[in-house]
Amino acid sequence: MIAAEKVLSAAFPEFEVITAPRPDGGLLLTLRNDDREVIKRALSKGQTQTDIQLEWVISSVRRDLALEAGMSPAIARLQSQSRTGLPTYEYA
């Protein structure tokens, strides 16, 4: 099992985590629960090789799971909201 598969399995212990290699070097991620596919996501090679990208994938999958369950995730938990600050402008 490659490192990305271990991290994904640990991040979603409540699901059966299935990964399949893609021709481009990435992975096809499938989360199953009671013989039902809950989420299927294609991950690029870059998303599986760096820790920060893998964290973003996990965060987005958790967000999608919460939305599917009818819950809205807290804004502070949305990684894209805290990536960079908003630009500021000075007027002369």
mmCIF file of C-alpha atoms in Angstrom:
data_model
loop_
_atom_site.group_PDB
_atom_site.id
_atom_site.type_symbol
_atom_site.label_atom_id
_atom_site.label_comp_id
_atom_site.label_asym_id
_atom_site.label_seq_id
_atom_site.Cartn_x
_atom_site.Cartn_y
_atom_site.Cartn_z
ATOM 1 C CA MET A 1 0.000 0.000 0.000
ATOM 2 C CA ILE A 2 1.445 3.372 -0.936
ATOM 3 C CA ALA A 3 1.624 6.239 1.548
ATOM 4 C CA ALA A 4 -1.381 8.078 0.041
ATOM 5 C CA GLU A 5 -3.571 4.992 0.429
ATOM 6 C CA LYS A 6 -2.564 4.659 4.088
ATOM 7 C CA VAL A 7 -3.345 8.326 4.767
ATOM 8 C CA LEU A 8 -6.724 8.104 3.007
ATOM 9 C CA SER A 9 -7.677 4.923 4.873
ATOM 10 C CA ALA A 10 -6.748 6.530 8.196
ATOM 11 C CA ALA A 11 -8.696 9.711 7.336
ATOM 12 C CA PHE A 12 -11.930 7.823 6.617
ATOM 13 C CA PRO A 13 -12.092 4.869 9.054
ATOM 14 C CA GLU A 14 -15.902 4.749 8.870
ATOM 15 C CA PHE A 15 -15.757 3.819 5.177
ATOM 16 C CA GLU A 16 -14.242 1.073 3.114
ATOM 17 C CA VAL A 17 -11.543 2.951 1.192
ATOM 18 C CA ILE A 18 -10.809 1.528 -2.251
ATOM 19 C CA THR A 19 -8.103 2.927 -4.504
ATOM 20 C CA ALA A 20 -7.273 1.970 -8.049
ATOM 21 C CA PRO A 21 -4.320 3.212 -10.095
ATOM 22 C CA ARG A 22 -5.024 5.534 -13.013
ATOM 23 C CA PRO A 23 -3.014 5.569 -16.250
ATOM 24 C CA ASP A 24 -1.688 9.078 -15.484
ATOM 25 C CA GLY A 25 -0.133 7.923 -12.208
ATOM 26 C CA GLY A 26 -2.979 9.175 -10.025
ATOM 27 C CA LEU A 27 -5.577 7.221 -8.073
ATOM 28 C CA LEU A 28 -9.298 6.622 -8.313
ATOM 29 C CA LEU A 29 -10.634 6.934 -4.756
ATOM 30 C CA THR A 30 -13.895 5.253 -3.810
ATOM 31 C CA LEU A 31 -15.516 5.401 -0.376
ATOM 32 C CA ARG A 32 -18.049 2.664 0.284
ATOM 33 C CA ASN A 33 -20.482 2.205 3.126
ATOM 34 C CA ASP A 34 -22.721 -0.865 3.390
ATOM 35 C CA ASP A 35 -22.005 -1.928 -0.213
ATOM 36 C CA ARG A 36 -22.972 1.526 -1.495
ATOM 37 C CA GLU A 37 -20.564 3.919 -3.186
ATOM 38 C CA VAL A 38 -20.705 7.144 -1.227
ATOM 39 C CA ILE A 39 -18.022 9.113 -3.069
ATOM 40 C CA LYS A 40 -15.861 8.455 -6.080
ATOM 41 C CA ARG A 41 -13.041 10.903 -6.788
ATOM 42 C CA ALA A 42 -10.199 10.944 -9.331
ATOM 43 C CA LEU A 43 -6.938 12.156 -7.800
ATOM 44 C CA SER A 44 -4.048 13.410 -9.890
ATOM 45 C CA LYS A 45 -0.535 12.136 -9.347
ATOM 46 C CA GLY A 46 0.412 15.455 -7.743
ATOM 47 C CA GLN A 47 -2.454 15.213 -5.265
ATOM 48 C CA THR A 48 -1.200 11.845 -4.060
ATOM 49 C CA GLN A 49 2.477 12.736 -3.735
ATOM 50 C CA THR A 50 2.504 15.820 -1.512
ATOM 51 C CA ASP A 51 1.165 15.974 2.024
ATOM 52 C CA ILE A 52 -0.452 19.383 1.595
ATOM 53 C CA GLN A 53 -2.321 18.338 -1.545
ATOM 54 C CA LEU A 54 -3.494 15.146 0.146
ATOM 55 C CA GLU A 55 -4.759 17.203 3.091
ATOM 56 C CA TRP A 56 -6.747 19.356 0.642
ATOM 57 C CA VAL A 57 -8.263 16.241 -0.940
ATOM 58 C CA ILE A 58 -9.279 14.915 2.485
ATOM 59 C CA SER A 59 -10.761 18.284 3.419
ATOM 60 C CA SER A 60 -12.790 18.510 0.205
ATOM 61 C CA VAL A 61 -14.075 14.937 0.552
ATOM 62 C CA ARG A 62 -15.114 15.638 4.166
ATOM 63 C CA ARG A 63 -16.894 18.788 2.983
ATOM 64 C CA ASP A 64 -18.740 16.825 0.288
ATOM 65 C CA LEU A 65 -19.722 14.141 2.807
ATOM 66 C CA ALA A 66 -21.069 16.794 5.187
ATOM 67 C CA LEU A 67 -23.038 18.471 2.410
ATOM 68 C CA GLU A 68 -24.492 15.140 1.301
ATOM 69 C CA ALA A 69 -25.588 14.479 4.888
ATOM 70 C CA GLY A 70 -27.327 17.858 4.964
ATOM 71 C CA MET A 71 -24.814 19.545 7.233
ATOM 72 C CA SER A 72 -22.962 22.692 6.322
ATOM 73 C CA PRO A 73 -19.323 22.637 7.432
ATOM 74 C CA ALA A 74 -18.028 25.532 9.511
ATOM 75 C CA ILE A 75 -16.288 28.174 7.437
ATOM 76 C CA ALA A 76 -13.167 27.913 9.575
ATOM 77 C CA ARG A 77 -12.854 24.269 8.502
ATOM 78 C CA LEU A 78 -12.944 25.082 4.805
ATOM 79 C CA GLN A 79 -9.315 25.119 3.750
ATOM 80 C CA SER A 80 -9.956 27.294 0.714
ATOM 81 C CA GLN A 81 -11.206 30.060 2.995
ATOM 82 C CA SER A 82 -7.923 30.249 4.870
ATOM 83 C CA ARG A 83 -5.394 29.694 2.083
ATOM 84 C CA THR A 84 -4.498 33.341 1.504
ATOM 85 C CA GLY A 85 -5.637 36.679 2.706
ATOM 86 C CA LEU A 86 -7.746 38.932 0.567
ATOM 87 C CA PRO A 87 -5.884 41.581 -1.399
ATOM 88 C CA THR A 88 -5.834 45.104 -0.041
ATOM 89 C CA TYR A 89 -5.720 48.277 -2.102
ATOM 90 C CA GLU A 90 -4.402 51.691 -1.276
ATOM 91 C CA TYR A 91 -6.013 54.742 -2.827
ATOM 92 C CA ALA A 92 -3.938 57.850 -3.278
#
